[in-house]
Amino acid sequence: MSTTPPPRTETVPTGGGDARITWYEAPGAALVLALGHGAGGGIEARDLVALAAALPAAGVSVALVEQPWRVAGRKLAPAPKRLDEAWRDLWPALRAAGRPVVAGGRSAGARVACRTGHELGAHAVLALSFPLHPPGRPESSRAAELLGAGGGVPVLVVQGAADPFGRPAEFPEGGHELVEVPYADHGFAVPKRAPVGQDRALAVITGRVAEWAGGL
């Protein structure tokens, strides 16, 4: 019976400094799911941690990607252009094993995956907590980034029902699938008074992403 190896880290030079990939590998995996973090946090986000823990057992290797600004200890993310450049530079490391790579991320990381997915030849795109607009400013829509994601490849959006950056009902129709996480906010946290607990909310995410990835 195969066992999941412990995570390993890989430092990848980019034009913006060193990036870091933490690999959670599945023996014999058919896919790699690469996940970037948001602008306000790192790979310790609850959804990224949950996916890294759950998906190798479903045959998907997970690569948690830390952008150079985060590796360097800076508190503020650079402009979107710089995030995209670093993602492009580290992409060959994600493809080194020769397996198809699903580009993904949460929040700002989801935007990066959407903007670059088609160009880089991503097998699919996973957008966690896609920031459709700044809170309270629905007129400043980023829908074009999402609708252009992947150039026709499968796109899955996983969105909290109470996300101030865009609730599921606000999303436009398009070629993407959308999964709603009940009661969850932008970080997929659910209120203590909610009838759905935190563990259940995370199970919705991991279960749906595993099912989607299994069908790719």
Short mmCIF file of C-alpha atoms in Angstrom, two decimals:
data_model
loop_
_atom_site.label_atom_id
_atom_site.label_comp_id
_atom_site.label_asym_id
_atom_site.label_seq_id
_atom_site.Cartn_x
_atom_site.Cartn_y
_atom_site.Cartn_z
CA MET A 1 0.00 0.00 0.00
CA SER A 2 1.47 3.35 -1.05
CA THR A 3 1.88 6.11 1.48
CA THR A 4 1.93 9.84 0.98
CA PRO A 5 5.46 11.20 1.41
CA PRO A 6 6.09 14.16 3.71
CA PRO A 7 5.97 17.60 2.10
CA ARG A 8 9.14 18.95 0.55
CA THR A 9 10.13 22.48 -0.34
CA GLU A 10 11.74 23.78 -3.50
CA THR A 11 13.24 27.24 -4.01
CA VAL A 12 12.70 28.60 -7.52
CA PRO A 13 14.52 31.74 -8.76
CA THR A 14 12.34 34.28 -10.56
CA GLY A 15 12.92 37.75 -11.93
CA GLY A 16 11.37 39.16 -8.77
CA GLY A 17 13.41 37.05 -6.33
CA ASP A 18 13.15 33.53 -5.03
CA ALA A 19 9.75 31.85 -4.94
CA ARG A 20 9.10 28.73 -2.87
CA ILE A 21 7.01 25.66 -3.65
CA THR A 22 5.87 23.28 -0.94
CA TRP A 23 5.03 19.96 -2.53
CA TYR A 24 2.40 17.57 -1.16
CA GLU A 25 2.87 14.72 -3.58
CA ALA A 26 0.59 11.82 -4.40
CA PRO A 27 2.34 8.64 -5.52
CA GLY A 28 1.45 8.06 -9.15
CA ALA A 29 -0.44 11.34 -9.40
CA ALA A 30 -1.97 12.17 -12.77
CA LEU A 31 -2.27 15.90 -12.00
CA VAL A 32 -0.53 18.72 -10.19
CA LEU A 33 -2.71 21.38 -8.55
CA ALA A 34 -0.66 24.56 -8.11
CA LEU A 35 -2.13 27.01 -5.60
CA GLY A 36 -1.01 30.58 -5.05
CA HIS A 37 -1.89 32.61 -1.95
CA GLY A 38 -3.66 35.92 -1.52
CA ALA A 39 -2.32 39.42 -1.06
CA GLY A 40 -3.07 39.46 2.65
CA GLY A 41 -1.64 36.10 3.69
CA GLY A 42 0.35 33.07 2.70
CA ILE A 43 0.00 29.36 2.17
CA GLU A 44 -1.24 28.92 5.73
CA ALA A 45 -4.76 29.93 4.57
CA ARG A 46 -7.30 27.39 5.77
CA ASP A 47 -8.52 26.39 2.31
CA LEU A 48 -5.00 25.89 0.95
CA VAL A 49 -4.01 23.82 3.99
CA ALA A 50 -7.15 21.71 3.70
CA LEU A 51 -6.62 21.01 0.00
CA ALA A 52 -2.95 20.12 0.51
CA ALA A 53 -3.98 17.65 3.21
CA ALA A 54 -6.89 16.07 1.35
CA LEU A 55 -6.07 15.89 -2.34
CA PRO A 56 -2.99 13.63 -2.40
CA ALA A 57 -5.21 10.82 -1.14
CA ALA A 58 -7.38 11.46 -4.19
CA GLY A 59 -4.39 11.10 -6.52
CA VAL A 60 -3.64 14.80 -7.00
CA SER A 61 -0.30 16.32 -6.05
CA VAL A 62 -0.62 19.79 -4.55
CA ALA A 63 2.01 22.51 -4.93
CA LEU A 64 1.57 25.47 -2.58
CA VAL A 65 3.35 28.42 -4.16
CA GLU A 66 4.76 31.34 -2.20
CA GLN A 67 5.39 34.45 -4.24
CA PRO A 68 8.83 36.14 -3.93
CA TRP A 69 7.51 39.06 -1.89
CA ARG A 70 6.22 36.64 0.70
CA VAL A 71 9.42 34.57 0.75
CA ALA A 72 11.41 37.77 1.27
CA GLY A 73 9.29 38.68 4.30
CA ARG A 74 7.66 41.76 2.82
CA LYS A 75 4.18 42.66 4.04
CA LEU A 76 2.77 44.23 0.90
CA ALA A 77 2.20 42.43 -2.38
CA PRO A 78 3.57 44.03 -5.55
CA ALA A 79 1.49 45.07 -8.54
CA PRO A 80 -0.47 42.36 -10.37
CA LYS A 81 1.98 42.52 -13.28
CA ARG A 82 4.82 41.46 -10.96
CA LEU A 83 2.77 38.61 -9.51
CA ASP A 84 2.07 37.34 -13.02
CA GLU A 85 5.75 37.59 -13.98
CA ALA A 86 6.86 35.52 -11.00
CA TRP A 87 4.17 32.92 -11.71
CA ARG A 88 5.38 32.62 -15.30
CA ASP A 89 8.97 32.21 -14.14
CA LEU A 90 8.16 29.39 -11.71
CA TRP A 91 5.76 27.57 -14.04
CA PRO A 92 8.49 25.32 -15.54
CA ALA A 93 9.22 23.97 -12.04
CA LEU A 94 5.55 23.02 -11.70
CA ARG A 95 5.65 21.19 -15.03
CA ALA A 96 9.03 19.53 -14.49
CA ALA A 97 7.53 16.12 -13.69
CA GLY A 98 5.68 16.07 -16.99
CA ARG A 99 2.21 15.96 -15.49
CA PRO A 100 -0.64 18.32 -16.46
CA VAL A 101 -0.81 21.33 -14.14
CA VAL A 102 -4.02 22.92 -12.89
CA ALA A 103 -3.38 26.60 -12.18
CA GLY A 104 -5.10 27.82 -9.05
CA GLY A 105 -5.03 30.06 -6.06
CA ARG A 106 -7.08 32.02 -3.62
CA SER A 107 -8.02 35.70 -3.95
CA ALA A 108 -5.09 37.51 -5.62
CA GLY A 109 -3.64 34.09 -6.43
CA ALA A 110 -6.87 33.18 -8.20
CA ARG A 111 -6.57 36.32 -10.32
CA VAL A 112 -3.01 35.37 -11.28
CA ALA A 113 -4.14 31.88 -12.31
CA CYS A 114 -6.99 33.30 -14.37
CA ARG A 115 -4.86 35.93 -16.11
CA THR A 116 -2.08 33.52 -17.08
CA GLY A 117 -3.82 30.15 -17.43
CA HIS A 118 -4.33 30.15 -21.20
CA GLU A 119 -0.91 31.60 -21.95
CA LEU A 120 0.89 29.00 -19.85
CA GLY A 121 -1.12 26.05 -21.10
CA ALA A 122 -2.79 25.22 -17.80
CA HIS A 123 -4.82 22.01 -17.87
CA ALA A 124 -7.60 23.77 -15.93
CA VAL A 125 -8.05 26.73 -13.57
CA LEU A 126 -9.24 26.72 -9.94
CA ALA A 127 -10.30 30.05 -8.45
CA LEU A 128 -10.82 30.08 -4.68
CA SER A 129 -12.49 33.21 -3.27
CA PHE A 130 -12.14 35.07 -6.56
CA PRO A 131 -12.24 38.80 -5.70
CA LEU A 132 -14.88 39.83 -8.21
CA HIS A 133 -14.75 43.42 -6.94
CA PRO A 134 -13.42 45.38 -3.96
CA PRO A 135 -15.83 45.28 -1.00
CA GLY A 136 -18.67 47.74 -1.49
CA ARG A 137 -17.60 48.58 -5.05
CA PRO A 138 -19.43 46.24 -7.42
CA GLU A 139 -18.91 48.72 -10.25
CA SER A 140 -15.17 47.90 -10.18
CA SER A 141 -15.67 44.44 -11.60
CA ARG A 142 -12.86 42.00 -12.40
CA ALA A 143 -15.21 39.65 -14.23
CA ALA A 144 -13.20 39.93 -17.44
CA GLU A 145 -10.25 38.19 -15.77
CA LEU A 146 -12.45 35.27 -14.77
CA LEU A 147 -14.32 35.04 -18.05
CA GLY A 148 -11.04 34.98 -19.96
CA ALA A 149 -9.50 32.30 -17.77
CA GLY A 150 -8.06 29.23 -19.39
CA GLY A 151 -9.10 29.97 -22.97
CA GLY A 152 -11.74 27.24 -22.95
CA VAL A 153 -10.25 24.84 -20.38
CA PRO A 154 -12.35 23.84 -17.34
CA VAL A 155 -12.63 26.55 -14.69
CA LEU A 156 -13.99 25.99 -11.18
CA VAL A 157 -14.84 28.87 -8.85
CA VAL A 158 -15.31 28.14 -5.15
CA GLN A 159 -16.90 31.11 -3.39
CA GLY A 160 -18.15 31.84 0.09
CA ALA A 161 -21.84 32.72 0.29
CA ALA A 162 -21.01 35.79 2.39
CA ASP A 163 -17.84 36.91 0.58
CA PRO A 164 -17.81 40.75 0.49
CA PHE A 165 -15.50 40.58 -2.53
CA GLY A 166 -18.30 38.96 -4.52
CA ARG A 167 -21.15 36.72 -3.47
CA PRO A 168 -22.02 33.80 -5.76
CA ALA A 169 -25.18 35.48 -7.04
CA GLU A 170 -23.11 38.42 -8.30
CA PHE A 171 -21.02 36.30 -10.66
CA PRO A 172 -21.76 36.53 -14.37
CA GLU A 173 -22.67 33.52 -16.43
CA GLY A 174 -19.80 32.02 -18.35
CA GLY A 175 -17.85 28.89 -19.06
CA HIS A 176 -17.00 28.28 -15.41
CA GLU A 177 -18.59 26.12 -12.74
CA LEU A 178 -19.36 27.81 -9.42
CA VAL A 179 -19.54 26.14 -6.02
CA GLU A 180 -21.05 28.05 -3.09
CA VAL A 181 -19.71 27.44 0.41
CA PRO A 182 -22.62 28.16 2.79
CA TYR A 183 -22.18 31.03 5.26
CA ALA A 184 -18.46 31.42 4.43
CA ASP A 185 -16.64 34.72 4.06
CA HIS A 186 -13.63 35.60 1.88
CA GLY A 187 -11.35 33.40 3.99
CA PHE A 188 -13.99 30.62 4.07
CA ALA A 189 -14.55 31.26 7.76
CA VAL A 190 -18.10 30.64 8.95
CA PRO A 191 -19.74 32.35 11.96
CA LYS A 192 -19.96 30.30 15.13
CA ARG A 193 -23.74 30.74 15.09
CA ALA A 194 -24.05 29.29 11.58
CA PRO A 195 -25.76 25.90 11.24
CA VAL A 196 -22.78 24.76 9.16
CA GLY A 197 -19.54 24.33 11.11
CA GLN A 198 -16.04 25.20 9.95
CA ASP A 199 -15.07 21.59 9.32
CA ARG A 200 -18.12 21.09 7.14
CA ALA A 201 -17.34 24.22 5.12
CA LEU A 202 -13.83 22.96 4.41
CA ALA A 203 -15.21 19.54 3.52
CA VAL A 204 -17.41 21.18 0.89
CA ILE A 205 -14.29 22.74 -0.64
CA THR A 206 -12.07 19.68 -0.57
CA GLY A 207 -14.80 17.30 -1.67
CA ARG A 208 -15.93 19.38 -4.62
CA VAL A 209 -12.39 20.17 -5.78
CA ALA A 210 -11.40 16.49 -5.55
CA GLU A 211 -14.48 15.49 -7.56
CA TRP A 212 -13.78 18.16 -10.19
CA ALA A 213 -10.09 17.26 -10.46
CA GLY A 214 -10.96 13.60 -10.79
CA GLY A 215 -13.01 14.39 -13.87
CA LEU A 216 -10.35 16.40 -15.67
#
